[in-house]
Structures are given as C-alpha cells and as structure tokens.
Short mmCIF file of C-alpha atoms in Angstrom, two decimals:
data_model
loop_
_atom_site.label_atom_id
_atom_site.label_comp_id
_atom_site.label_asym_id
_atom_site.label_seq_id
_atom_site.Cartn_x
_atom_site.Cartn_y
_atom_site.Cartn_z
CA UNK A 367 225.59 -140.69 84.34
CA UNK A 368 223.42 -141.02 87.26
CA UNK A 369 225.46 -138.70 88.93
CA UNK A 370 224.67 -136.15 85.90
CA UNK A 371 221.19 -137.35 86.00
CA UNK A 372 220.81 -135.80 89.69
CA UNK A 373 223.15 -133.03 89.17
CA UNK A 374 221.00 -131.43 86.47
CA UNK A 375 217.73 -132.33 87.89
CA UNK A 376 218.65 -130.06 91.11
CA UNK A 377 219.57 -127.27 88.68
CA UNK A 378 216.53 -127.68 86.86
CA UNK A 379 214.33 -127.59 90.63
CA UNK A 380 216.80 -124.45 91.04
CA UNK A 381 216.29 -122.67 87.98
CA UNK A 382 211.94 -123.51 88.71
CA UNK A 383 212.24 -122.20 92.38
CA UNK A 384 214.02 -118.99 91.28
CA UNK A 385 211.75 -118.07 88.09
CA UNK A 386 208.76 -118.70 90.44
CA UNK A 387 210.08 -116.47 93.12
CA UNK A 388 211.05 -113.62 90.29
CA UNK A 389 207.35 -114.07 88.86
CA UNK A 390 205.91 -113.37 92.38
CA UNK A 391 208.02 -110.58 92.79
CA UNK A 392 207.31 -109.13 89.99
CA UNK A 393 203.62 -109.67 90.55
CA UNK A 394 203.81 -107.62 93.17
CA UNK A 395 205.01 -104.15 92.06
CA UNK A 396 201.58 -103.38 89.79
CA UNK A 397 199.58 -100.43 90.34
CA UNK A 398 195.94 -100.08 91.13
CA UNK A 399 193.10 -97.63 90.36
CA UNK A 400 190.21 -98.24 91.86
CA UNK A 401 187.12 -95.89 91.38
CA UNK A 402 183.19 -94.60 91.99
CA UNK A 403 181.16 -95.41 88.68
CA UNK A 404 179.94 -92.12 87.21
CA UNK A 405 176.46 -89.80 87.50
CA UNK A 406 173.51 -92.04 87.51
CA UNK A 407 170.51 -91.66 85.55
CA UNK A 408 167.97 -92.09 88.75
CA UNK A 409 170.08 -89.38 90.71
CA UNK A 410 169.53 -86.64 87.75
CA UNK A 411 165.69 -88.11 86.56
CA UNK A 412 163.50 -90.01 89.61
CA UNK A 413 160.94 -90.43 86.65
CA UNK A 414 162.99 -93.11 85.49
CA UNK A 415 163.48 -95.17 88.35
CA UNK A 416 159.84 -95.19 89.29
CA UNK A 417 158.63 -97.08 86.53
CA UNK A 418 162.29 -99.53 85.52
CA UNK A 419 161.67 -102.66 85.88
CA UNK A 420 165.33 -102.73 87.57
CA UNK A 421 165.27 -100.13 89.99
CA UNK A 422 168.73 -101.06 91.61
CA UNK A 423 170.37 -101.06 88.71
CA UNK A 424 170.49 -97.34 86.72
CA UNK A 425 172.52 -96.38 84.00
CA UNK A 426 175.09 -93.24 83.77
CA UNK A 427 172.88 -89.64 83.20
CA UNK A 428 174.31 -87.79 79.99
CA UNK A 429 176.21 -86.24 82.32
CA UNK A 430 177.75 -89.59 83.74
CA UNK A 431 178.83 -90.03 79.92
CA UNK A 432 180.83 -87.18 80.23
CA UNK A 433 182.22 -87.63 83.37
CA UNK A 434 183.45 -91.31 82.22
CA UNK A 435 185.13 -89.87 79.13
CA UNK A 436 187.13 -86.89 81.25
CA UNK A 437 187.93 -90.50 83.17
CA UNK A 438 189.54 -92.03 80.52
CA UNK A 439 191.73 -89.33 79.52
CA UNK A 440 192.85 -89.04 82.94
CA UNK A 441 193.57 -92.75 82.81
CA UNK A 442 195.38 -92.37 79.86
CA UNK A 443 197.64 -89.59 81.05
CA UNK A 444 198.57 -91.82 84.48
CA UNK A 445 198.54 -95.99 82.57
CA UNK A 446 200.84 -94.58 79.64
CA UNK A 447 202.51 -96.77 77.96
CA UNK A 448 201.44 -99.89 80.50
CA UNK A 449 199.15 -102.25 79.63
CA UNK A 450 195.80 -102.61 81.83
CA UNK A 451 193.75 -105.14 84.01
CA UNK A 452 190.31 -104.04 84.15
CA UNK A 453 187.56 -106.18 86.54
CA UNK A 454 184.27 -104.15 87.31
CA UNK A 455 181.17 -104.57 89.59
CA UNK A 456 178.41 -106.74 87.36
CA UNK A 457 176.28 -103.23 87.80
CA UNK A 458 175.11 -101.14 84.41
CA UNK A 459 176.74 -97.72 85.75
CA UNK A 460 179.85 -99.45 86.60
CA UNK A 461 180.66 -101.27 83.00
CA UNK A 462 178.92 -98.34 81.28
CA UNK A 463 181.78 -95.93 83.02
CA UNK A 464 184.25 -98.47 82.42
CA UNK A 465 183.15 -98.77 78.62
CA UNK A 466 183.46 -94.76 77.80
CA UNK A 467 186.55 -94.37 79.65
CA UNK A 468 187.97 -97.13 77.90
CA UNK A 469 186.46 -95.79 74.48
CA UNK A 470 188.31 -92.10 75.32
CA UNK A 471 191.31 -93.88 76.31
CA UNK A 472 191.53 -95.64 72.59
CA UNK A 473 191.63 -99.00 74.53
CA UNK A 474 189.15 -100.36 72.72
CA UNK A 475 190.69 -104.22 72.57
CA UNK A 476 190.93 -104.44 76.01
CA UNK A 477 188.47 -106.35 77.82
CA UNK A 478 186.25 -105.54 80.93
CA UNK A 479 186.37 -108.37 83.71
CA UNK A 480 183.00 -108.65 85.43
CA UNK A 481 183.38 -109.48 89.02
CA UNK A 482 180.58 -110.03 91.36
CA UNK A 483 182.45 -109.49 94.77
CA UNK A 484 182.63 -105.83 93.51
CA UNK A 485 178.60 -105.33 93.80
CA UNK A 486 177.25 -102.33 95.15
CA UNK A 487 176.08 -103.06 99.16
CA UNK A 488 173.38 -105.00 99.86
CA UNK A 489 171.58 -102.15 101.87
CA UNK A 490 171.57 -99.68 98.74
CA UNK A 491 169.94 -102.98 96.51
CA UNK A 492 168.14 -104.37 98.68
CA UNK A 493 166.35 -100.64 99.86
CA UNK A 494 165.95 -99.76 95.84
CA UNK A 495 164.80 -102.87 94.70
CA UNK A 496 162.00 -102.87 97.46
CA UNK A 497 161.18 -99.19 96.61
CA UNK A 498 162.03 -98.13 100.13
CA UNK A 499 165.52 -96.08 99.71
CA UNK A 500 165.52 -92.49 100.92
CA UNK A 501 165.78 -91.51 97.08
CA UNK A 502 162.62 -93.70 96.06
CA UNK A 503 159.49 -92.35 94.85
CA UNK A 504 157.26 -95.11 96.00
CA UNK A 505 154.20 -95.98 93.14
CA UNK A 506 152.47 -98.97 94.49
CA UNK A 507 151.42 -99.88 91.54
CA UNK A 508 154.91 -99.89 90.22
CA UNK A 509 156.29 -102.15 93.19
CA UNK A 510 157.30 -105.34 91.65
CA UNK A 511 155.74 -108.81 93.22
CA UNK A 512 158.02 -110.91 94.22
CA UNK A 513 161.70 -110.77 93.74
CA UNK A 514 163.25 -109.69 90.69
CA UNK A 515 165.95 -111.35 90.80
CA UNK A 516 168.95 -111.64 89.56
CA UNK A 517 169.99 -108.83 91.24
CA UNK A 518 172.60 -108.01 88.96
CA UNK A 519 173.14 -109.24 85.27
CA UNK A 520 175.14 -111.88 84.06
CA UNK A 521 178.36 -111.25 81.24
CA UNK A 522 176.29 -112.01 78.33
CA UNK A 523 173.32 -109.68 79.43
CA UNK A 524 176.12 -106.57 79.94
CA UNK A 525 177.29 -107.29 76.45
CA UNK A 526 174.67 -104.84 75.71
CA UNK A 527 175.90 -102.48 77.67
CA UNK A 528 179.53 -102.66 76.32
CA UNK A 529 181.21 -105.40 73.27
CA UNK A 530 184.11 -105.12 75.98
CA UNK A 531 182.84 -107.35 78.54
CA UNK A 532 184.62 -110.31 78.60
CA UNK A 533 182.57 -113.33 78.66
CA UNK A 534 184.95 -115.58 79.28
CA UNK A 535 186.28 -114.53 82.51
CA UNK A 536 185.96 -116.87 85.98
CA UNK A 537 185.28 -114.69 88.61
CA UNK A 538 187.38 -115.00 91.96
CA UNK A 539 183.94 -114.95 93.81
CA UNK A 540 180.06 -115.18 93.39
CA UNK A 541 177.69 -112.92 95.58
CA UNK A 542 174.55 -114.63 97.18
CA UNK A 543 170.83 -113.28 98.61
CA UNK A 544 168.67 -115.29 100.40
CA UNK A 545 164.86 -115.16 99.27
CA UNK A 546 164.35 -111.57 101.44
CA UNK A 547 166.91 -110.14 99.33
CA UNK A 548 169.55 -109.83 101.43
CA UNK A 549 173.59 -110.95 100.58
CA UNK A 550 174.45 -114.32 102.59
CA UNK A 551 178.18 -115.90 102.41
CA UNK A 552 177.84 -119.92 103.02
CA UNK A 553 173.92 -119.45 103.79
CA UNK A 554 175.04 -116.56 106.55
CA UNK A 555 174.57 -112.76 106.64
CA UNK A 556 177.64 -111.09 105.47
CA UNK A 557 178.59 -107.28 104.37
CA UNK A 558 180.46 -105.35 101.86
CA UNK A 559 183.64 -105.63 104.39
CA UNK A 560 183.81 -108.92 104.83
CA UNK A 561 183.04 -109.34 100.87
CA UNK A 562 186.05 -107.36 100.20
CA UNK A 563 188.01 -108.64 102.75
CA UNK A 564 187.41 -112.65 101.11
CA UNK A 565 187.78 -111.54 97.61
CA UNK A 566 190.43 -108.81 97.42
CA UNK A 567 193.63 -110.92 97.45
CA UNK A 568 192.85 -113.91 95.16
CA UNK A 569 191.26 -110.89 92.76
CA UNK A 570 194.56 -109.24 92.60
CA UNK A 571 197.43 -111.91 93.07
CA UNK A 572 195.74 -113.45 90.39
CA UNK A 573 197.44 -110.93 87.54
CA UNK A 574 200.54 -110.81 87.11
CA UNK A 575 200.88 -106.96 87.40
CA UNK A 576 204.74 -106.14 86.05
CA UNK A 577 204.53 -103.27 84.18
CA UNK A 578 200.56 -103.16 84.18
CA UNK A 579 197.76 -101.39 85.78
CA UNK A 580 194.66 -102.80 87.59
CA UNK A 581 191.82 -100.62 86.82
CA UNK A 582 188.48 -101.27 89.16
CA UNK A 583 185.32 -99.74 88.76
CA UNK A 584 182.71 -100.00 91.33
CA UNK A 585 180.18 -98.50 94.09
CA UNK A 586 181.26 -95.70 96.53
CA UNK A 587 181.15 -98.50 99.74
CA UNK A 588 183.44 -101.19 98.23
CA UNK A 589 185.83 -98.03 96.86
CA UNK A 590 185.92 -97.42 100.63
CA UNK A 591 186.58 -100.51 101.64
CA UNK A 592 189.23 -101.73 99.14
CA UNK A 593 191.02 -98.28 100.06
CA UNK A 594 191.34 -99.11 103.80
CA UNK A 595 191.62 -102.40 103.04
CA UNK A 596 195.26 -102.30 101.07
CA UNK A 597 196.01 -98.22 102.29
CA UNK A 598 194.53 -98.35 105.82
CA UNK A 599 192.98 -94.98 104.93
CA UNK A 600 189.07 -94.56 104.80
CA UNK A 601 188.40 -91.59 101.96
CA UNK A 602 184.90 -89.69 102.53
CA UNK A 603 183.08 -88.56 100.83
CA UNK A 604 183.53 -90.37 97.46
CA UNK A 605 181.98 -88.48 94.51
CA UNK A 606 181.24 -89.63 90.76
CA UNK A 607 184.24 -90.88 89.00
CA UNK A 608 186.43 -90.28 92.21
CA UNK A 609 189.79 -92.18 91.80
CA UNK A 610 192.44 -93.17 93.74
CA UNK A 611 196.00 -94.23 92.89
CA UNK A 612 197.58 -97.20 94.92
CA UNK A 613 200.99 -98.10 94.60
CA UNK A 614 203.42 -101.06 96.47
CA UNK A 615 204.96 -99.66 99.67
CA UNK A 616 207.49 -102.20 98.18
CA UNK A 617 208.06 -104.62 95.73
CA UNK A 618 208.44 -107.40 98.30
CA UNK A 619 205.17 -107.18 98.93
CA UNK A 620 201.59 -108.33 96.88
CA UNK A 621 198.90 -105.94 96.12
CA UNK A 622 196.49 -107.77 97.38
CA UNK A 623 197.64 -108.02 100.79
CA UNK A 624 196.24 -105.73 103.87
CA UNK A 625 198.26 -102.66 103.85
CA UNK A 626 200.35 -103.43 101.40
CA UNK A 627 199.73 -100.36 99.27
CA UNK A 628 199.52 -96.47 100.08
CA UNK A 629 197.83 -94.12 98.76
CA UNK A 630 199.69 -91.83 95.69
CA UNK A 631 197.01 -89.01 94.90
CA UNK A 632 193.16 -89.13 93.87
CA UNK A 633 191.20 -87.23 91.11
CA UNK A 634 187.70 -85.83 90.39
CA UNK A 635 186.82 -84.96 87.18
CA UNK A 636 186.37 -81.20 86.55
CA UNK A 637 183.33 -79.23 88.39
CA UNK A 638 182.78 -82.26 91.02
CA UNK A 639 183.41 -81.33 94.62
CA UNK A 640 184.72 -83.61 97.31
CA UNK A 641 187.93 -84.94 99.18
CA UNK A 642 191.14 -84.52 97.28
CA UNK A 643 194.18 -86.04 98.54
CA UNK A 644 197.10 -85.97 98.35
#
C-alpha cells in the first residue's frame, strides 16, 4: 500500500506539473490592443481648461465621443467572438473612451480595470497642472495654490465617469509624486519607460489570455512605450484613438515579455491622419 501510496502521489505531482505548464502556455498566446484615448475636450475648447479645477485631467470633446464609438466597432469586428481583458490609465479621457467603445461594442457587462502604471507622463501633468504646458492659457487668478492632488482619481471617483469601472480590481502597481509634483519610484525620480518597463509583465502574465483579448487604453507616451517595449518598434506620431494589434511571435512565449510580440496592423478611425502600419 505504501508502495501505491507513492506511486499515485508522483502521478498526482505529474498530472500538477503538466496542467501548470499547459496553463502557462496557454497564457501566452492572447492578443493585445493597446491604444491613444480619444479627442480631448481642452484640445477642441482652451476655455475649459482655464478655469477646471483639474486641468490635467480633460474629458473626450463631442468629437472624442465619436471617435470612441467608431473604436468600438472596430474592436468588435477584430475581438469577435473572444472574450476581453480591459485595464485603462486612472485618467477621465482614457475610461471615458474605454466606456463608449465598450457601449458600441454591446459589451456592456464587461468591466474596465483601472491601472495606475498606465498614467499619462509626468511632464504632460505635471506642466498642465502648474498651468505652464505649451497648450495652457495661463489666468493667474485661476492657478491653483498648492497641489491639487490626487493627480488622478481613484475607482470609486471614475464610477462617474463609467458604471464599468471595476472597483474591485488590485492594481499590479501604484504611481507616486513627491510634493513638487513630480512621479518618484521608491522615493527616486523615475519616467514613463521605466514605469512601463516595472509594470508591463506582472500586468499581463497576470490574465490568463487563451482565447481572449487584452484591451489597454491610455496616453500617446506609454502607447509608445508598451509598443517598443513587447514589438521593439517605436510608432510616431500617435493620433486619437490610434490602435495597434500585438500578437505572440509564438505561443512559447508570454505577452508580457520584451519582444515577445510583433506588431499585426494599426487603425485610425475615419478622417484622422497619421502613421498607418502595416
């Protein structure tokens, strides 16, 4: 019997080793979508972003509306039948063009992941929250004292901005700023590179992907980044909405890993200009 005994506890440690390895294959072959939020409202109206008391953090234009539905349907047309992973940047203009291209999808039960490593740079906050960005129109008297922080809301806040957010998600990372505003990693200076280099593989070998689709919505500079990052290929310029397909240059291999992916094909949506690639 206690030959039995050891016989079948090996098979069992067999059977474990070989679903494990099958799981992390198969969490490997996913797609990934990664994309610029759409129009923003202080881009199309400076009016408005003199006088918010957020300056940093705009919503989509009526046009940006738009441009997030003709999103979704091309989302639709590539995701099929798959189901989807979507995490986006903690920013207004991100979840609000993750919202309507959800909404045109008909994907309306499935849940928006807020993750802070995805945050627009902390040049383009820090310069609009101070008023001093090269699209400001600086009021003194609309300059707010102090800091206004947080710098970007918090789940609960964004369910305003879409029922979708999912309030219950961990992010993989938090983003920092020192008093001055600027982003710090362990109380030092870091950048949207190294941001994206620290979170991008624990964000994405934490889904299992088989037979699903990681959808990301963020800011032009971490598009960039997570592009080069798993494709080795730095697109520019990146327009509203501008998306890129990623695929597994095997199935051997995770998504998250440094070019691990290449790049399929990107889109705009109709009437914006830019690079398409192939």
């Amino acid at each position: 019997l206690y030959f039995i005994g050891n016989r079948l506890h090996g098979a069992v440690r067999i059977m474990s080793i070989l679903l494990t390895v099958c799981l992390f294959i198969m969490a490997c072959r996913g797609d990934v979508l990664v994309m610029r939020h759409a129009e923003r409202r202080d881009h199309v109206d400076p009016d408005w972003g003199r006088v918010a008391t957020r300056p940093h953090d705009s919503p989509l234009s009526v046009n940006g509306i738009r441009q997030a539905e003709a999103l979704g349907e091309h989302l639709m047309s590539v995701v099929g039948g798959r189901e989807v992973v979507v995490y986006s940047s903690p920013f207004v203009r991100c979840v609000q063009t993750a919202h309507w291209a959800l909404t045109r999808m008909g994907f309306e039960g499935v849940m928006i992941n807020v993750e802070p490593c995805l945050s627009e740079s902390e040049r383009a906050v820090h310069t609009r929250l101070t008023r001093t960005h090269e699209e400001s129109v600086v009021q003194e008297e609309y300059i707010p004292k102090g800091n206004p922080y947080p710098v970007s809301l918090g789940p609960g806040d964004l369910l305003a901005v879409s029922p979708f957010v999912n309030i219950t998600h961990v992010p993989s990372s938090t983003v920092e700023y020192d008093a001055e505003g600027r982003e710090i990693y362990q109380n030092q200076p870091t950048n949207v590179q190294e941001r994206v280099a620290r979170c991008l593989d624990p964000l994405l070998s934490s889904t299992n992907t088989s037979n699903k689709v990681i959808l990301i919505f963020t800011h032009g500079g971490v598009v960039r980044n997570i592009v080069d990052r798993l494709a080795a290929t730095k697109p520019h310029p990146i327009d509203y909405c501008h998306t890129f397909h990623l695929s597994p240059k095997s199935s051997d291999q995770c998504t998250g890993h440094e070019n691990a992916m290449q790049l399929t094909r990107s889109w705009l949506p109709p009437g914006i200009g830019g690079t398409k690639l192939t």
